[in-house]
Structures are given as structure tokens and as C-alpha cells.
mmCIF file of C-alpha atoms in Angstrom:
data_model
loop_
_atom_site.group_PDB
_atom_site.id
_atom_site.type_symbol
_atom_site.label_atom_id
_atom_site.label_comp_id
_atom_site.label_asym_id
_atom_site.label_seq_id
_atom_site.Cartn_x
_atom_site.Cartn_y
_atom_site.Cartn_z
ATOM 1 C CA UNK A 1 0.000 0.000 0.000
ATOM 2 C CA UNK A 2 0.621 3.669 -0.219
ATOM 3 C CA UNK A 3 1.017 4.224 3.866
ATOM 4 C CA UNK A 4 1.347 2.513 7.087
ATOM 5 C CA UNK A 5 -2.161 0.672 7.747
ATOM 6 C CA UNK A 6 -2.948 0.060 11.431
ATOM 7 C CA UNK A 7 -6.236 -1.937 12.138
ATOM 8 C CA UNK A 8 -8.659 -1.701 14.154
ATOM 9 C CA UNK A 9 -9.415 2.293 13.534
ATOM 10 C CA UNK A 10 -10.711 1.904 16.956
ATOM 11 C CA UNK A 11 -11.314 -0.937 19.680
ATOM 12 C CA UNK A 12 -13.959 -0.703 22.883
ATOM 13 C CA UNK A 13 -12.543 -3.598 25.420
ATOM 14 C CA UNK A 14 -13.158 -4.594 28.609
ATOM 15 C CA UNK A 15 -10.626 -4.342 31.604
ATOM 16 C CA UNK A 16 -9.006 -7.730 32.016
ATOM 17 C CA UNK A 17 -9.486 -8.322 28.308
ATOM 18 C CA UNK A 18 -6.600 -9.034 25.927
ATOM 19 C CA UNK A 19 -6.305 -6.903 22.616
ATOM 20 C CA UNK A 20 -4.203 -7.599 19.533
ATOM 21 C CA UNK A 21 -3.291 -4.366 17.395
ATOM 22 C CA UNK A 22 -1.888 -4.656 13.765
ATOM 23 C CA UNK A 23 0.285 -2.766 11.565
ATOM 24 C CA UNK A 24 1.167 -3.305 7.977
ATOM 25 C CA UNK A 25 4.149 -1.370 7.069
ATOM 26 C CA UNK A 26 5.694 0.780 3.858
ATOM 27 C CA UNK A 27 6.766 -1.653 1.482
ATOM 28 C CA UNK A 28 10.443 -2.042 1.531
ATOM 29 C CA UNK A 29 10.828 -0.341 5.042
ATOM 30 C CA UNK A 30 13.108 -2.293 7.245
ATOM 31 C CA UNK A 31 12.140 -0.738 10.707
ATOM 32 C CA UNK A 32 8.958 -0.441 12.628
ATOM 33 C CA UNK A 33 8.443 1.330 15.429
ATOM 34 C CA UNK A 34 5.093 1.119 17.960
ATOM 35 C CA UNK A 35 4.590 4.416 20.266
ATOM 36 C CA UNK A 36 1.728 5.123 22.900
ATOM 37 C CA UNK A 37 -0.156 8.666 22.487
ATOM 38 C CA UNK A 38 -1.908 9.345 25.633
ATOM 39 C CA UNK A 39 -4.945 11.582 25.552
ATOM 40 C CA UNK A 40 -3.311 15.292 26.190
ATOM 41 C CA UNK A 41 0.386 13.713 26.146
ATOM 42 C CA UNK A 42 2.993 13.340 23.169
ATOM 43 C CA UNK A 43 3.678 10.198 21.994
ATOM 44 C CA UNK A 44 5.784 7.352 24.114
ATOM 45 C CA UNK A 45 8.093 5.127 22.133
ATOM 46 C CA UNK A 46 7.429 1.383 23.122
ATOM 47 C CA UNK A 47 8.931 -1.164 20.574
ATOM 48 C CA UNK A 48 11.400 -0.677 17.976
ATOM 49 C CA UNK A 49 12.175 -3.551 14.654
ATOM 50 C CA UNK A 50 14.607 -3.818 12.812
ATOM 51 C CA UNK A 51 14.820 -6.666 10.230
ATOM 52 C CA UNK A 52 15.976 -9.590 12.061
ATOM 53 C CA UNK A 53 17.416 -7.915 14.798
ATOM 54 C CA UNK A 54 16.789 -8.533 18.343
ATOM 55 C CA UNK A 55 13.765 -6.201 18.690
ATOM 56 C CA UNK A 56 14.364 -2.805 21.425
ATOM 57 C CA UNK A 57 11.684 -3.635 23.874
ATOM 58 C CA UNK A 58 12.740 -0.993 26.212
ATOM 59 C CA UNK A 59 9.808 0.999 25.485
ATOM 60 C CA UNK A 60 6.961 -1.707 26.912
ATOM 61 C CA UNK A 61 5.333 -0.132 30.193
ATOM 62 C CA UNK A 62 4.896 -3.657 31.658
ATOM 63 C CA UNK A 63 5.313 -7.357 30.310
ATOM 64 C CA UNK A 64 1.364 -7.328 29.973
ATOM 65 C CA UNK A 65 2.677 -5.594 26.458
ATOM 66 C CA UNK A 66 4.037 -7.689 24.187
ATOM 67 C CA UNK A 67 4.665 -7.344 19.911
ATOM 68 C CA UNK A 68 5.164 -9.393 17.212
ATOM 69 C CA UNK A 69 6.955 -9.060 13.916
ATOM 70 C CA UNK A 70 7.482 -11.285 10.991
ATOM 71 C CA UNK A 71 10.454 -10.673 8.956
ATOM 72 C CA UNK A 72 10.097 -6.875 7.083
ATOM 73 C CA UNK A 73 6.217 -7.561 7.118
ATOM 74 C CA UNK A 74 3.339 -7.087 9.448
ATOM 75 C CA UNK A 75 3.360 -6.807 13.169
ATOM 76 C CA UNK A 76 0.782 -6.946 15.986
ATOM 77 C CA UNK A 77 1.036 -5.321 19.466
ATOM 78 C CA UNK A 78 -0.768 -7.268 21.970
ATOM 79 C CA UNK A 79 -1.879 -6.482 25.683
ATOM 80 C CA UNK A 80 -2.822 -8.516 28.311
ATOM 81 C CA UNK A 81 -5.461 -8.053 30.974
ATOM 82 C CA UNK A 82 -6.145 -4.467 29.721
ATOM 83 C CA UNK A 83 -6.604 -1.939 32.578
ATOM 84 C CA UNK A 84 -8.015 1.292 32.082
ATOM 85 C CA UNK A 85 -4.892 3.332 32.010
ATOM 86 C CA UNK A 86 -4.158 1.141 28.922
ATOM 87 C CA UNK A 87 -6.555 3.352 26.747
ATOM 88 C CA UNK A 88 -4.633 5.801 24.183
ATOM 89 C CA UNK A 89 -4.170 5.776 20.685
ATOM 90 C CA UNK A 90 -1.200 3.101 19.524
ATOM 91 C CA UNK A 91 0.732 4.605 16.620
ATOM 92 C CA UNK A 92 2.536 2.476 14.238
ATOM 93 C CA UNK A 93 5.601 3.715 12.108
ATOM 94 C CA UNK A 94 7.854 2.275 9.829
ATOM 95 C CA UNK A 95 11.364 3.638 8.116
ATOM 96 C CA UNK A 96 14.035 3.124 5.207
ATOM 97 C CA UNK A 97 16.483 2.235 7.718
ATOM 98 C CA UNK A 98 19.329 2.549 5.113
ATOM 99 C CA UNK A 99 21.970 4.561 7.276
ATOM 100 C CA UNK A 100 23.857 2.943 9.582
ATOM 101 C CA UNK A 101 21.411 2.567 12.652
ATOM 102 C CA UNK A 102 18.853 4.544 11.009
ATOM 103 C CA UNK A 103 19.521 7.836 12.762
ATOM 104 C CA UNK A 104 18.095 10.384 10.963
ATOM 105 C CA UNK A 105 15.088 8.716 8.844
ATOM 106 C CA UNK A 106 11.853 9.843 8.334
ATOM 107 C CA UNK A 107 9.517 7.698 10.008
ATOM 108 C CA UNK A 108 5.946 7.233 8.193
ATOM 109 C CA UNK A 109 3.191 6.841 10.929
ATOM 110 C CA UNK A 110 0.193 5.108 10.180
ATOM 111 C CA UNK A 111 -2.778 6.486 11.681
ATOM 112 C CA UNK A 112 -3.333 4.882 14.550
ATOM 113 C CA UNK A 113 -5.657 2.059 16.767
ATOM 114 C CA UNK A 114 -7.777 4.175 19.472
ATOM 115 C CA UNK A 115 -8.292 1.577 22.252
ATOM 116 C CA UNK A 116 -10.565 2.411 24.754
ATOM 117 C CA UNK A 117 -10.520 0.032 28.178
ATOM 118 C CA UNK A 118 -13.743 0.125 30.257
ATOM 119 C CA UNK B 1 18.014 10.921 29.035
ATOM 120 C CA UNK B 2 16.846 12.890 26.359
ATOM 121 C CA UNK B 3 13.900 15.229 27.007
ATOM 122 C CA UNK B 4 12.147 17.504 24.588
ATOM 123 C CA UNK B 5 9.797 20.481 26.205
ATOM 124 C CA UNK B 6 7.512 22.524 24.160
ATOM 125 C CA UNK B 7 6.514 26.071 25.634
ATOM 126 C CA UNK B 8 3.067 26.550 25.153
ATOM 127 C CA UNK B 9 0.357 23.814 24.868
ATOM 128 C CA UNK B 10 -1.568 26.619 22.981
ATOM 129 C CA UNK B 11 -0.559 28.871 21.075
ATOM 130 C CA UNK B 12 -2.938 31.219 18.812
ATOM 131 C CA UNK B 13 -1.931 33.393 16.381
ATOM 132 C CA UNK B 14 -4.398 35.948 13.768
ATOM 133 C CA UNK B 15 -4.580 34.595 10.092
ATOM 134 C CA UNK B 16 -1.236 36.176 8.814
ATOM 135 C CA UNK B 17 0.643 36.360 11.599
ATOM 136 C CA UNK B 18 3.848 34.617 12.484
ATOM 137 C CA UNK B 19 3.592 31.299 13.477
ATOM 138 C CA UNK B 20 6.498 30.450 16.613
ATOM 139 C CA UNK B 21 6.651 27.412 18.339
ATOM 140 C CA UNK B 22 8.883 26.519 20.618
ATOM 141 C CA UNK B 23 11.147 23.550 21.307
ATOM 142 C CA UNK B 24 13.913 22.740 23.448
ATOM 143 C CA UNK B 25 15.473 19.669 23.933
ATOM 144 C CA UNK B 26 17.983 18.399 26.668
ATOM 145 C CA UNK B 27 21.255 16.436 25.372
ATOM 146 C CA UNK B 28 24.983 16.572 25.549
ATOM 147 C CA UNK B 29 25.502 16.136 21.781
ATOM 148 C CA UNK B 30 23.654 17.289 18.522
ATOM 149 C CA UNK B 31 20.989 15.251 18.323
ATOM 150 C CA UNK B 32 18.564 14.898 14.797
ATOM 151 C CA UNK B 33 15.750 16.585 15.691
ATOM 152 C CA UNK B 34 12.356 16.556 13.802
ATOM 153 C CA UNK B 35 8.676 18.215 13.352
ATOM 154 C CA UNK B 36 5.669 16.403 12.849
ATOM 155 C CA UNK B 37 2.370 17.871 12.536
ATOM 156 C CA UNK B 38 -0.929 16.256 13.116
ATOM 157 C CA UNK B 39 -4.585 17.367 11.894
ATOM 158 C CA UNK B 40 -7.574 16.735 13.499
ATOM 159 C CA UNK B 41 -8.653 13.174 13.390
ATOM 160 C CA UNK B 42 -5.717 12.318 10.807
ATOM 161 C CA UNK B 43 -1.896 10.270 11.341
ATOM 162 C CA UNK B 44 1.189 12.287 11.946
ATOM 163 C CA UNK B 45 3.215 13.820 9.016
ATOM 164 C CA UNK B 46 6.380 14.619 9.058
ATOM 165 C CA UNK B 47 6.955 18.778 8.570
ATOM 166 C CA UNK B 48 10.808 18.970 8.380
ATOM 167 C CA UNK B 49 14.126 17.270 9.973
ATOM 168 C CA UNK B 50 17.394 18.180 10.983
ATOM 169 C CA UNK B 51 20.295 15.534 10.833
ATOM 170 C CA UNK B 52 23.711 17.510 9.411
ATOM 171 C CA UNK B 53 24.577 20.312 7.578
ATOM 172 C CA UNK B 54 22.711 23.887 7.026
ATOM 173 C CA UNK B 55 20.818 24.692 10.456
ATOM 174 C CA UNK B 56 18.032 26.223 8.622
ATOM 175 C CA UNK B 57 15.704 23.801 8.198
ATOM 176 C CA UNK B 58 12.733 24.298 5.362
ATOM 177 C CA UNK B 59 9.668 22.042 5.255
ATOM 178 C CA UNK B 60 6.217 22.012 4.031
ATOM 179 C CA UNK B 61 3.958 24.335 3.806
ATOM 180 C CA UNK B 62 6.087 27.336 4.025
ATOM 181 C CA UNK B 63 7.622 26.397 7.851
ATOM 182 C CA UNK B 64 10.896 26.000 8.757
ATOM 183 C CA UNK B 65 13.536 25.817 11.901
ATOM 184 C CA UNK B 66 16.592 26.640 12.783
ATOM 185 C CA UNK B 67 18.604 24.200 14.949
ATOM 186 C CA UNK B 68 20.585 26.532 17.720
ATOM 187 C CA UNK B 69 23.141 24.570 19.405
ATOM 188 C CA UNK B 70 24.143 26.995 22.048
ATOM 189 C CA UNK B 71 20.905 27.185 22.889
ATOM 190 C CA UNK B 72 19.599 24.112 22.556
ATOM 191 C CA UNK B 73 16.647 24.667 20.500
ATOM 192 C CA UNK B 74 14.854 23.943 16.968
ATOM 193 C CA UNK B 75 11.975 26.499 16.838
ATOM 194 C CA UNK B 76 9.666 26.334 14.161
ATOM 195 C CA UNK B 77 8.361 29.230 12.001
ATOM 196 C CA UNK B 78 6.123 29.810 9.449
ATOM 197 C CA UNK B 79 5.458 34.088 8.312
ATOM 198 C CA UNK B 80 2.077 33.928 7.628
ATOM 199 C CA UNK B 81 -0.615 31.563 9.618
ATOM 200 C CA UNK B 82 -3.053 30.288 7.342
ATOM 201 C CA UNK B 83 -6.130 28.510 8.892
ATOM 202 C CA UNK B 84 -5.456 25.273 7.248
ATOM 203 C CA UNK B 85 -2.151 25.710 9.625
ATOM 204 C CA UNK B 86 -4.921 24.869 12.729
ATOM 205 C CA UNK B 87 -3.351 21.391 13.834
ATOM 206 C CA UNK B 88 -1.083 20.005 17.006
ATOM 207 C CA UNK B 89 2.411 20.139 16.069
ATOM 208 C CA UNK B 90 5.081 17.793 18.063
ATOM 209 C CA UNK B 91 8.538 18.507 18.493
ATOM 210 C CA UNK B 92 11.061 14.776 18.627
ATOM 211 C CA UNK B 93 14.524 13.824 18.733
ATOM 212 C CA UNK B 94 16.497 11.196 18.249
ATOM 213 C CA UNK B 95 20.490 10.415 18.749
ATOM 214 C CA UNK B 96 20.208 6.320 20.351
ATOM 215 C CA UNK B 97 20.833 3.529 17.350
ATOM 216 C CA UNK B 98 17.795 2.678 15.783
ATOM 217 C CA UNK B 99 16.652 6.227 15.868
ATOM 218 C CA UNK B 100 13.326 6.005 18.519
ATOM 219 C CA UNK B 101 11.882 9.131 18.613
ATOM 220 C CA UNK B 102 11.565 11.146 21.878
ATOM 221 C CA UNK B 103 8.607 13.337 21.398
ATOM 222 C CA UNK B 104 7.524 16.898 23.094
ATOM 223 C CA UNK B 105 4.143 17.127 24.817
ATOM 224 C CA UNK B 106 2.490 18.936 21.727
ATOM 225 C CA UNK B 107 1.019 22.240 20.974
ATOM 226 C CA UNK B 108 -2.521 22.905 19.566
ATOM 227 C CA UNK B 109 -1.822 25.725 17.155
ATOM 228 C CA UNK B 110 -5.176 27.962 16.399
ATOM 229 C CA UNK B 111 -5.475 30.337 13.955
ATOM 230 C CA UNK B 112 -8.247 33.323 14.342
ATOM 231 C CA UNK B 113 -9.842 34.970 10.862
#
């Protein structure tokens, strides 16, 4: 496609619940990045991919949050026993990567999975 | 660890005005530093970036910003507001491997006819 998809648009859970967000990245793009925008707050950087690298997890709040990625292809954020403080919009992103460590690229972000937790 | 602050969570400006927003970060070396803007109910889009070279910094729609070491700073501009300038723009940096973007709280540009 064109963009970074993310699906669902949006997602209505209850607490204890698990959720499983997905985003299909540019094409071609060897990183993918997941951040957390809470409501009023910038955005929090929570997993970073990079082709078959060992993936930076230093991001994830708690090990309820856990993500998936296959390859240079789709990946899926999952959370565990929601809680209500859990509820923001997840942004997906993905990059070139071409530089050496990929300081520098333009990320594309996708536009984003509002989960609310009741 | 890096920090990025952004004065003003609002900031409104009259349609043709100059358009300042502020952004500071916190690091010990020159790190690449970015501008994303973000329109109601819409993904974020990247405005302009700052990795090497000339400090002036031009992006879309007629903003740019001007990396300041000494001070620490990469303010963005624009000379005119339009209203279709009305959006939340975010302030981010990067400088760790894997560039993982550290973002400023926002601020909610208006723009008054």
C-alpha cells in the first residue's frame, strides 16, 4: 500500500481483556516502530524492529505488552489483561532504515488504533 | 536521558501572523531533531528534519527551523498563519541507534480569521 495501515481504527474492550493491534508497514521499510499517544500527552516510544534484529523492547510499560513481527512484514502489538490506564491511541511507524542505525530517517506513521478500556 | 519540552500547549496566532513554536530539547551532543504535525482526526506527518549540515531547516507548507546549538533549540516558524495551519504540532529527537523518537508534549496551534 501507499502508507502505514494500522487496524482496528478503533477498539472498545473490557478491563481484564486481551487486545491484539496490527500494523502493515511501507513496502520495503526495514524498521517499525510502535509508540503510545496518551490523551493530552505526546507520543511514548514502546517497541522498535529492525529486520531480524533482536527487537528494542525498552519501550513496553509492563510485560502485559508484548509485539510481534514477521520478517520486514506485518506486526501486531498485543496487551494482556487491559486496565483502564491502557486506553490511548497506539501509533505504528515504519522507516528506510538505510543509514547505519537509522539515525536520521523519516519515520511514516500510520494512523493509529484508538483503544478504549472500560 | 533525552527530554524535549515545548513552551506553550496553545498557542494562537491571527490569520497572517507569524507562526512560533517553541522547542527545546535536553542532550549533551547534537541530536537529529524533527517536526511532525498532526490534523484533526488524521496520522502524523512529518513537517521537516534536521540531521547535518545547514541549520536552517525548510519544510512544508512554508515552515521551517533553525537548529541553535548553544541554545539548545529547533523552533519552528512559518510568516504567515493560514487557517489550514490549525493542527497540534510535536517537536522529537532522536540520537540512540535505531533512531526512537523522543517526542515533546504537543502544541494545539489555532489560527483566528
Amino acid at each position: 500500500g501507499a502508507g502505514v495501515s494500522q487496524s482496528p481504527s478503533n477498539k472498545v474492550t473490557e478491563k481484564g481483556k486481551d487486545v491484539e493491534l496490527r500494523c502493515d508497514p511501507i513496502s520495503g521499510h526495514t524498521a517499525l516502530y510502535w509508540y503510545r499517544q496518551r490523551l493530552g500527552q505526546g507520543l511514548e516510544f514502546l517497541i522498535y524492529f529492525q529486520g531480524n534484529s533482536a527487537p528494542d523492547k525498552s519501550g513496553l510499560p509492563s510485560d502485559r505488552f508484548s509485539a510481534e513481527r514477521t520478517g520486514e512484514s506485518v506486526s501486531t502489538l498485543t496487551i494482556q489483561r487491559t486496565q483502564q490506564e491502557d486506553s490511548a491511541v497506539y501509533l505504528c511507524a515504519s522507516s528506510l532504515s538505510r543509514l547505519a542505525g537509522g539515525q536520521g530517517e523519516t519515520q511514516y506513521f500510520g494512523p493509529g488504533t484508538r483503544l478504549l478500556v472500560l | 536521558a533525552q527530554s524535549v519540552t515545548q513552551l506553550g500547549s496553545h498557542v494562537s496566532v491571527s490569520e497572517g501572523a507569524l507562526v512560533l513554536l517553541r522547542c527545546n530539547y535536553s542532550s549533551s551532543v547534537p541530536p537529529y531533531l524533527f517536526w511532525y504535525v498532526q490534523y484533526p482526526n488524521q496520522g502524523l506527518q512529518l513537517l521537516l528534519k534536521y540531521t547535518t549540515g545547514a541549520t536552517l531547516v525548510k519544510g512544508i507548507n512554508g515552515f521551517e527551523a533553525e537548529f541553535k546549538k548553544s541554545e539548545t533549540s529547533f523552533h519552528l516558524t512559518k510568516p504567515s498563519a493560514h487557517m489550514s495551519d490549525a493542527a497540534e504540532y510535536f517537536c522529537a529527537v532522536s540520537m540512540e541507534y535505531g533512531n526512537k523518537l523522543v517526542f515533546g508534549a504537543g502544541t494545539i496551534l489555532r489560527v483566528k480569521s
